[in-house]
Coordinates of C-alpha atoms in Angstrom, one line a residue:
M324 CA 0.0 0.0 0.1
S325 CA 1.2 3.5 -0.7
T326 CA 2.2 5.6 2.1
L327 CA 0.9 9.0 2.8
S328 CA 4.1 10.7 1.5
D329 CA 4.0 8.6 -1.5
L330 CA 0.3 9.5 -2.5
V331 CA 1.0 13.4 -1.6
H332 CA 4.1 13.6 -3.7
A333 CA 2.7 11.9 -6.5
Q334 CA 0.1 14.9 -6.9
G335 CA 3.1 17.3 -6.7
L336 CA 0.6 20.1 -5.5
L337 CA 1.9 20.3 -1.9
T338 CA 4.9 21.6 -0.2
D339 CA 7.0 19.5 2.1
A340 CA 5.7 21.6 4.9
D341 CA 2.1 20.6 4.0
V342 CA 3.1 17.1 3.9
E343 CA 4.5 17.4 7.3
W344 CA 1.2 18.9 8.6
L345 CA -0.8 16.0 7.0
H346 CA 1.6 13.5 8.7
R347 CA 1.1 15.2 12.2
L348 CA -2.8 15.2 11.5
A349 CA -2.7 11.5 10.2
G350 CA -0.9 10.6 13.3
D351 CA -3.9 11.8 15.3
G352 CA -6.5 10.2 13.0
Q353 CA -7.4 7.3 15.4
L354 CA -7.8 9.7 18.2
L355 CA -10.4 11.5 16.2
A356 CA -12.0 8.4 14.9
D357 CA -12.5 7.2 18.5
L358 CA -13.7 10.6 20.0
A359 CA -16.1 11.0 17.0
S360 CA -17.0 7.1 16.9
A361 CA -16.8 7.5 13.2
D362 CA -14.4 6.9 10.1
M363 CA -12.0 9.6 9.5
V364 CA -10.6 10.3 6.0
I365 CA -8.1 13.0 4.7
W366 CA -8.5 14.1 1.3
I367 CA -6.0 16.0 -0.9
K368 CA -6.5 17.8 -4.2
T369 CA -5.3 16.3 -7.4
A370 CA -4.0 17.8 -10.8
D371 CA -7.3 17.3 -12.3
G372 CA -9.2 19.0 -9.6
S373 CA -10.6 15.9 -8.1
F374 CA -9.6 14.5 -4.5
V375 CA -7.8 11.5 -3.6
A376 CA -7.8 10.0 0.1
V377 CA -4.4 9.8 1.8
T378 CA -5.5 8.4 5.0
H379 CA -8.2 6.4 6.6
S380 CA -8.6 5.8 10.3
R381 CA -11.5 3.5 11.8
P382 CA -13.0 3.9 15.2
S383 CA -12.1 1.4 17.8
G384 CA -15.1 1.6 19.8
A385 CA -17.9 1.5 17.1
A386 CA -18.8 -0.2 13.8
T387 CA -16.8 1.1 10.7
L388 CA -18.6 2.1 7.5
F389 CA -16.0 0.7 5.1
Y390 CA -14.8 -2.8 4.6
R391 CA -11.7 -1.7 2.7
D392 CA -9.6 1.3 3.1
L393 CA -10.2 4.3 1.0
V394 CA -6.5 5.2 0.8
G395 CA -5.7 5.8 -3.0
E396 CA -9.3 6.2 -4.1
K397 CA -10.8 9.3 -5.7
V398 CA -13.7 11.0 -3.8
R399 CA -17.0 9.5 -4.4
P400 CA -19.9 11.4 -6.1
Q401 CA -22.2 11.6 -3.1
W402 CA -19.3 13.3 -1.2
R403 CA -17.6 15.4 -3.9
T404 CA -19.7 18.4 -3.7
Q405 CA -19.3 18.6 0.0
V406 CA -15.8 18.2 0.1
Q407 CA -14.9 20.6 -2.6
S408 CA -17.3 23.2 -0.7
A409 CA -15.1 22.8 2.5
F410 CA -12.0 23.3 0.6
E411 CA -13.1 26.4 -1.2
S412 CA -14.8 28.0 1.5
G413 CA -12.5 27.1 4.5
A414 CA -15.6 26.4 6.6
I415 CA -16.9 23.1 7.9
V416 CA -19.6 21.6 5.9
D417 CA -22.2 19.1 7.3
S418 CA -24.5 17.0 4.9
S419 CA -28.1 18.4 5.1
S420 CA -29.7 15.0 5.0
P421 CA -28.5 11.4 5.9
D422 CA -26.3 10.2 3.0
W423 CA -26.6 6.4 2.2
F424 CA -23.7 4.2 1.6
E425 CA -24.3 0.6 0.7
E426 CA -27.8 0.6 2.1
T427 CA -26.5 2.2 5.8
P428 CA -27.7 5.7 6.6
T429 CA -24.5 7.9 7.4
R430 CA -24.0 11.4 8.4
V431 CA -20.8 13.0 6.6
R432 CA -19.1 16.2 8.0
A433 CA -16.3 17.8 5.8
V434 CA -13.8 19.9 7.7
P435 CA -11.2 21.9 5.5
V436 CA -7.5 21.4 6.8
R437 CA -5.7 24.5 7.2
R438 CA -1.9 24.9 7.6
R439 CA -0.7 28.0 9.6
E440 CA 2.5 29.6 9.8
G441 CA 3.0 32.1 12.5
K442 CA 0.2 34.5 12.7
D443 CA -0.7 34.0 8.9
E444 CA -4.3 32.7 8.5
G445 CA -2.5 30.1 6.5
E446 CA -4.0 28.0 3.5
I447 CA -6.4 25.0 3.0
I448 CA -4.4 22.0 2.0
G449 CA -6.8 19.2 2.4
V450 CA -10.1 18.2 3.7
L451 CA -10.9 15.8 6.5
T452 CA -14.3 14.0 6.4
R453 CA -16.2 12.4 9.2
H454 CA -18.5 9.3 8.4
T455 CA -20.8 8.4 11.2
N456 CA -22.7 5.3 11.1
L457 CA -26.4 6.2 11.9
G458 CA -27.7 2.7 11.6
E459 CA -25.5 2.2 14.9
V460 CA -26.7 5.2 16.8
R461 CA -28.2 4.6 20.3
M462 CA -29.1 6.9 23.2
P463 CA -25.7 8.3 23.8
S464 CA -24.0 8.2 27.0
R465 CA -22.6 11.0 29.0
Q466 CA -19.0 9.7 28.0
Q467 CA -20.0 9.7 24.3
I468 CA -21.5 13.2 24.4
S469 CA -18.3 14.4 26.2
F470 CA -16.3 12.6 23.5
D471 CA -18.3 14.2 20.6
E472 CA -17.8 17.6 22.2
C473 CA -14.0 17.2 22.2
A474 CA -14.1 15.9 18.8
N475 CA -15.9 18.9 17.6
D476 CA -13.6 21.1 19.5
L477 CA -10.7 19.5 17.5
F478 CA -12.6 19.8 14.2
H479 CA -12.9 23.6 14.6
M480 CA -9.1 23.7 15.6
I481 CA -8.3 22.1 12.3
A482 CA -10.4 24.2 10.5
S483 CA -8.7 27.4 11.8
G484 CA -5.2 25.8 11.5
E485 CA -4.6 25.4 15.2
F486 CA -4.4 21.8 15.3
P487 CA -2.2 19.7 15.0
D488 CA 0.2 21.8 17.2
L489 CA 3.8 21.6 15.9
A490 CA 5.1 21.9 19.5
A491 CA 3.8 18.3 20.2
P492 CA 6.2 15.4 20.2
T493 CA 6.3 13.8 16.9
A494 CA 7.0 10.3 17.8
P495 CA 4.6 8.5 20.2
R496 CA 6.1 7.0 23.2
R497 CA 5.8 3.4 23.5
G498 CA 2.3 3.2 25.7
A499 CA 0.9 6.4 24.7
P500 CA -2.5 6.9 25.9
R501 CA -5.6 6.9 23.7
A502 CA -9.0 8.1 24.2
S503 CA -10.3 4.7 25.1
D504 CA -7.6 4.4 28.0
G505 CA -8.8 7.5 29.9
L506 CA -10.0 10.8 29.1
I507 CA -10.1 13.9 31.3
R508 CA -11.7 17.2 30.1
L509 CA -10.4 20.4 31.8
D510 CA -11.8 23.9 31.7
V511 CA -9.6 27.0 31.2
D512 CA -8.7 27.0 34.8
G513 CA -7.4 23.6 34.8
I514 CA -10.7 22.3 36.8
T515 CA -11.9 18.7 35.7
T516 CA -15.3 19.1 33.9
F517 CA -15.5 15.3 32.7
A518 CA -13.5 12.2 33.6
S519 CA -14.0 8.7 32.0
P520 CA -14.3 5.9 34.1
N521 CA -10.7 4.5 32.9
A522 CA -9.2 7.7 33.9
L523 CA -10.7 7.8 37.2
S524 CA -9.7 4.3 37.8
A525 CA -6.1 4.9 36.9
F526 CA -6.0 7.8 39.4
N527 CA -7.7 5.4 42.0
R528 CA -4.9 3.0 41.6
M529 CA -2.3 5.9 42.5
G530 CA -4.2 6.5 45.7
F531 CA -6.9 9.1 44.8
D532 CA -10.2 7.9 46.2
D533 CA -12.6 10.7 45.5
E534 CA -14.3 12.2 42.3
L535 CA -12.0 13.9 39.8
E536 CA -14.7 16.0 38.5
G537 CA -14.9 19.5 40.0
E538 CA -11.3 19.1 41.1
S539 CA -8.1 20.9 39.8
L540 CA -6.1 18.1 38.3
A541 CA -2.8 20.0 39.1
E542 CA -3.8 19.9 42.8
V543 CA -4.9 16.2 42.8
T544 CA -1.3 15.4 41.2
T545 CA 0.4 17.3 43.8
R546 CA -1.3 15.3 46.5
L547 CA -0.6 12.0 44.9
V548 CA 3.1 12.4 44.1
P549 CA 5.4 12.0 47.2
P550 CA 7.5 15.3 47.7
S551 CA 10.6 12.9 47.8
R552 CA 9.9 11.7 44.5
Q553 CA 11.6 13.5 41.6
V554 CA 9.2 14.2 38.9
D555 CA 9.3 15.4 35.3
E556 CA 9.3 19.0 35.1
S557 CA 6.9 19.1 32.3
L558 CA 4.4 17.4 34.6
P559 CA 2.8 20.9 36.0
V560 CA 2.3 22.1 32.4
V561 CA 0.8 18.8 31.2
V562 CA -1.9 18.4 34.2
T563 CA -3.1 22.1 33.5
G564 CA -3.5 21.6 30.0
R565 CA -1.2 24.4 28.8
A566 CA 1.0 22.6 26.6
P567 CA 0.7 19.8 24.1
W568 CA 3.3 17.7 25.8
R569 CA 3.5 14.0 27.3
T570 CA 4.9 13.0 30.5
D571 CA 4.4 10.0 33.1
M572 CA 3.6 10.5 37.0
E573 CA 4.2 7.6 39.4
A574 CA 2.5 7.2 42.9
R575 CA 2.0 3.9 44.7
G576 CA 4.1 1.9 42.3
V577 CA 1.6 2.9 39.8
T578 CA 2.8 4.8 36.6
V579 CA 0.5 6.6 34.5
S580 CA 1.1 8.1 31.1
L581 CA -0.5 11.6 30.4
R582 CA -1.1 13.5 27.1
A583 CA -2.4 17.1 27.1
I584 CA -4.0 18.5 24.2
P585 CA -4.8 22.5 24.7
L586 CA -8.2 23.4 23.2
K587 CA -8.3 26.8 21.5
D588 CA -11.0 29.0 19.8
H589 CA -9.0 31.3 17.4
G590 CA -6.0 31.6 19.6
T591 CA -7.9 31.7 22.8
R592 CA -7.2 28.8 25.1
I593 CA -10.6 27.3 26.3
G594 CA -9.6 24.3 28.2
A595 CA -7.7 21.1 27.4
I596 CA -8.2 17.4 26.8
V597 CA -5.9 15.0 28.9
L598 CA -5.4 11.4 27.9
C599 CA -4.1 9.0 30.7
R600 CA -3.3 5.4 30.5
D601 CA -2.0 3.0 33.3
V602 CA 1.5 2.1 31.9
S603 CA 2.9 0.3 34.9
E604 CA 3.4 -3.2 33.2
L605 CA 4.9 -1.5 30.3
R606 CA 7.4 0.5 32.2
H607 CA 8.3 -2.4 34.5
Q608 CA 9.2 -4.4 31.1
E609 CA 11.3 -1.5 29.8
Q610 CA 13.3 -1.2 33.0
E611 CA 13.8 -5.1 32.8
L612 CA 15.2 -4.8 29.2
I613 CA 17.3 -1.9 30.4
T614 CA 18.5 -3.9 33.3
K615 CA 19.2 -6.9 30.9
D616 CA 20.9 -4.8 28.6
A617 CA 23.2 -3.4 31.2
T618 CA 24.0 -7.0 32.2
I619 CA 24.6 -8.2 29.0
R620 CA 27.0 -5.2 28.1
E621 CA 29.0 -5.8 31.5
I622 CA 29.2 -9.6 30.7
H623 CA 31.0 -8.7 27.4
H624 CA 33.1 -6.2 29.1
R625 CA 34.2 -8.9 31.6
V626 CA 34.6 -11.5 28.7
K627 CA 36.7 -9.2 26.9
N628 CA 38.9 -8.3 29.9
N629 CA 39.4 -12.1 30.8
L630 CA 40.4 -12.9 27.2
Q631 CA 43.0 -9.9 27.0
T632 CA 44.2 -11.4 30.3
V633 CA 44.5 -14.6 28.5
A634 CA 46.2 -12.9 25.5
S635 CA 48.7 -11.4 27.8
L636 CA 49.7 -14.6 29.6
L637 CA 50.1 -16.1 26.3
R638 CA 52.2 -13.4 25.0
I639 CA 54.5 -13.6 28.1
Q640 CA 54.9 -17.3 27.9
A641 CA 55.8 -16.8 24.1
R642 CA 58.6 -14.4 24.8
R643 CA 60.1 -16.9 27.5
T644 CA 59.9 -20.2 25.6
H645 CA 63.0 -21.2 23.9
S646 CA 61.5 -23.6 21.4
D647 CA 60.7 -21.8 18.0
E648 CA 57.8 -24.0 17.4
A649 CA 56.2 -23.6 20.9
R650 CA 56.6 -19.8 20.5
E651 CA 54.8 -19.9 17.2
A652 CA 52.0 -21.8 18.4
L653 CA 51.6 -19.8 21.7
T654 CA 51.6 -16.5 19.4
Q655 CA 49.1 -17.9 17.0
A656 CA 46.7 -18.7 20.1
M657 CA 47.4 -15.3 21.6
R658 CA 46.1 -13.7 18.3
R659 CA 43.0 -15.9 18.0
V660 CA 42.1 -14.9 21.6
E661 CA 42.7 -11.2 20.7
S662 CA 40.3 -11.4 17.7
I663 CA 37.5 -13.0 19.8
A664 CA 38.2 -10.2 22.4
V665 CA 37.5 -7.5 19.6
V666 CA 34.1 -8.6 19.2
H667 CA 33.1 -8.6 22.9
D668 CA 34.8 -5.3 23.4
T669 CA 32.5 -3.9 20.4
L670 CA 29.4 -5.7 21.8
A671 CA 30.0 -4.2 25.2
S672 CA 29.9 -0.7 23.9
G673 CA 26.3 -0.8 22.7
L674 CA 22.8 -2.1 23.4
A675 CA 22.0 -4.2 20.5
Q676 CA 23.3 -7.8 20.1
T677 CA 24.4 -7.1 16.6
V678 CA 27.9 -5.9 15.5
D679 CA 29.1 -3.5 12.7
F680 CA 31.4 -5.8 11.3
D681 CA 33.2 -3.2 9.3
E682 CA 34.5 -1.7 12.8
V683 CA 35.4 -5.1 14.0
F684 CA 37.5 -6.0 10.9
D685 CA 39.4 -2.8 11.1
R686 CA 40.7 -3.6 14.4
V687 CA 41.4 -7.2 13.1
L688 CA 43.6 -5.6 10.4
K689 CA 45.5 -4.0 13.3
L690 CA 46.2 -7.4 14.9
V691 CA 47.5 -8.6 11.6
A692 CA 49.8 -5.6 11.3
E693 CA 51.8 -6.9 14.1
V694 CA 52.7 -10.1 11.9
A695 CA 53.5 -7.8 9.0
A696 CA 56.0 -6.1 11.2
A697 CA 58.3 -9.2 11.0
P698 CA 61.7 -9.0 9.7
N699 CA 62.1 -8.9 5.9
T700 CA 58.3 -8.8 5.4
R701 CA 56.5 -5.8 4.2
A702 CA 52.9 -6.4 3.5
R703 CA 50.1 -3.8 2.7
T704 CA 46.6 -4.6 3.3
Q705 CA 43.8 -3.2 1.0
L706 CA 39.9 -3.3 2.2
E707 CA 37.4 -2.9 -0.5
G708 CA 33.5 -2.9 0.0
R709 CA 31.5 -3.2 3.3
F710 CA 30.5 -6.2 5.4
G711 CA 27.6 -4.5 7.1
V712 CA 25.9 -5.5 10.4
L713 CA 25.9 -9.2 11.7
P714 CA 24.4 -10.7 14.8
S715 CA 27.2 -11.3 17.4
E716 CA 26.8 -15.2 17.0
Y717 CA 28.1 -14.7 13.6
A718 CA 30.6 -11.8 14.2
T719 CA 33.0 -14.0 16.5
P720 CA 33.7 -16.9 14.4
L721 CA 33.7 -14.7 11.2
A722 CA 36.6 -12.4 12.8
L723 CA 38.3 -15.5 14.2
A724 CA 38.3 -17.2 10.6
L725 CA 39.3 -13.9 8.8
T726 CA 42.1 -13.2 11.4
E727 CA 43.4 -16.8 10.6
V728 CA 43.1 -16.3 6.9
V729 CA 44.5 -12.9 6.7
T730 CA 47.5 -13.6 9.0
N731 CA 48.4 -16.7 7.0
A732 CA 48.6 -14.5 3.7
V733 CA 51.0 -12.2 5.6
E734 CA 52.8 -14.9 7.6
H735 CA 53.3 -17.6 5.0
G736 CA 52.3 -16.1 1.6
L737 CA 54.5 -13.0 2.0
A738 CA 57.0 -14.3 4.1
G739 CA 60.3 -12.5 3.6
Q740 CA 59.1 -10.3 0.8
E741 CA 57.2 -7.5 0.0
G742 CA 53.6 -7.5 -1.3
T743 CA 49.8 -6.8 -0.9
V744 CA 46.9 -8.4 0.8
H745 CA 43.8 -7.5 -0.8
I746 CA 40.2 -8.0 1.0
E747 CA 37.1 -7.6 -0.7
A748 CA 33.7 -7.9 0.9
T749 CA 30.7 -8.0 -1.2
R750 CA 27.3 -8.3 0.4
T751 CA 23.8 -8.9 -0.8
S752 CA 20.3 -9.9 0.6
E753 CA 21.4 -13.6 0.1
L754 CA 25.1 -13.9 0.4
L755 CA 28.2 -12.4 1.9
R756 CA 31.1 -13.1 -0.1
V757 CA 34.8 -12.3 1.2
T758 CA 37.8 -12.5 -1.1
V759 CA 41.3 -12.5 0.4
A760 CA 44.0 -12.5 -2.3
D761 CA 47.8 -12.1 -1.7
S762 CA 50.6 -11.5 -4.2
G763 CA 52.9 -13.9 -2.6
H764 CA 54.4 -17.4 -3.0
G765 CA 51.3 -19.2 -3.5
L766 CA 50.3 -22.6 -2.6
P767 CA 53.0 -25.3 -2.5
E768 CA 52.2 -27.7 -5.1
G769 CA 48.7 -26.2 -5.5
R770 CA 47.3 -27.6 -2.6
V771 CA 45.9 -26.4 0.7
G772 CA 47.9 -27.2 3.8
Q773 CA 46.3 -29.4 6.6
G774 CA 47.4 -27.5 9.7
L775 CA 45.5 -26.4 12.6
G776 CA 44.7 -23.0 11.1
T777 CA 43.2 -24.5 8.3
Q778 CA 41.3 -26.8 10.2
I779 CA 40.0 -24.0 12.5
V780 CA 38.9 -21.9 9.4
R781 CA 37.1 -24.9 7.9
T782 CA 35.2 -25.5 11.2
L783 CA 34.3 -21.8 11.6
I784 CA 33.0 -21.2 8.0
Q785 CA 31.4 -24.4 7.2
G786 CA 30.2 -25.5 10.6
E787 CA 29.2 -22.4 12.5
L788 CA 28.3 -20.1 9.4
S789 CA 26.8 -22.8 7.2
G790 CA 29.2 -21.3 4.6
S791 CA 31.9 -22.4 2.0
I792 CA 35.6 -21.6 1.9
E793 CA 37.7 -22.2 -1.4
W794 CA 41.5 -21.9 -1.8
K795 CA 42.9 -20.9 -5.2
G796 CA 46.3 -20.4 -6.5
A797 CA 49.6 -21.9 -7.6
E798 CA 53.2 -21.8 -6.5
G799 CA 54.6 -18.6 -7.2
K800 CA 51.4 -16.9 -8.3
G801 CA 49.9 -15.8 -5.1
T802 CA 46.8 -17.3 -3.1
E803 CA 43.0 -16.3 -3.2
V804 CA 40.6 -17.4 -0.7
V805 CA 37.0 -17.0 -1.2
I806 CA 34.5 -17.3 1.7
E807 CA 30.9 -17.3 0.9
I808 CA 28.1 -17.2 3.9
P809 CA 24.4 -17.3 3.1
M810 CA 22.4 -14.1 4.3
R811 CA 19.2 -16.3 4.6
W812 CA 20.3 -17.5 8.1
I813 CA 21.0 -13.8 9.2
S814 CA 18.2 -11.7 10.3
V815 CA 19.3 -8.2 11.7

């Protein structure tokens, strides 16, 4: 399905500022649909003078009129005159008689969407239509009457360019309150004129055992929050309804998320809507995740320190041994441990259990540089392409395998001479291909050795990464190692 941006930009009649305004309004489409118990559709004018739907929100507490989304469809003939009139006049236009849609009586309201800049009146950039199912109409409850009044106030603010408010947060926080979660209506002085049952229940759980209506929400909040608890500085502004912000308040182990929507009439503040939701369980889960992430980072940090200690002990032992063969074996073991430590050090610096492998491999090449510093050997490494992000369980074996391959290219392929080791990484959605080519001695008799390093590389690539590895080259013509790892096993 096309996105709002795709649909709007396809018409080419609106500016980026217009698109941002429509995005903001669309973000509150569900709120409007729930308050009005009706379908909400936003229309924009097309190049041929018609109108096309760019968003469609259905009410969560009432029956929708439309089985399929209207997004991408042109305005239907029975609505065209009303939508055109709202767009041209800049005034709200209500249907004069019930409109029939698929044998269902409906009532349609067309609200011009005005985008204001500063003190300018602004221009009409679209039309919002409300489609109410009259076949489902029952005697309205006090809550529904209050919800409908709130919706009407917001419709008039949309028509005058006062809603959405660009000062409001753009990305909704996890657990953002909705109308059905709890709604409080405040007058201009911050006194509660209506509180839905869910809103009252949320405050009851925090220790408030009276009626909210007739009370100052700011004073109620002050009584609930312990003086010793540090509160968000935006809380007083939110509970008085003076700014379109969001915040959390906590009392008696209960956390309630609050969102304020100031109500205005041509620039004059007339009250506010405060949406509230008990998010205690969500915040508890978030805290658990933060704690777990911190624990995992600490574990990686400690593992890295332990591995570096082991590498240091191997280095000391290698320097003190008198056997060249033992010294070489200890040095190789030290290098392998250090390459594993590089991955754990990278994981310890972030929350995600994924690794930017390009960063890891840059550090692996620095380890190889120690080998390149051997007497009579001058090796240059060249890296081309990018590895991308990999899960940690893939990063460790790949880092160890590449350390082994590149080290062999320098230590054996270029031993006692000057040359180049070229590493190329190519990644698609299905395959990661890594080529390590040196300009050195090549494979003796064209055959791959059977040493411990070769066995380690085969086990890591084929066994742990479900990949393949191939050695190419002949004596005196250099060596090329090709590693291929299927990306279908990796989901990052």
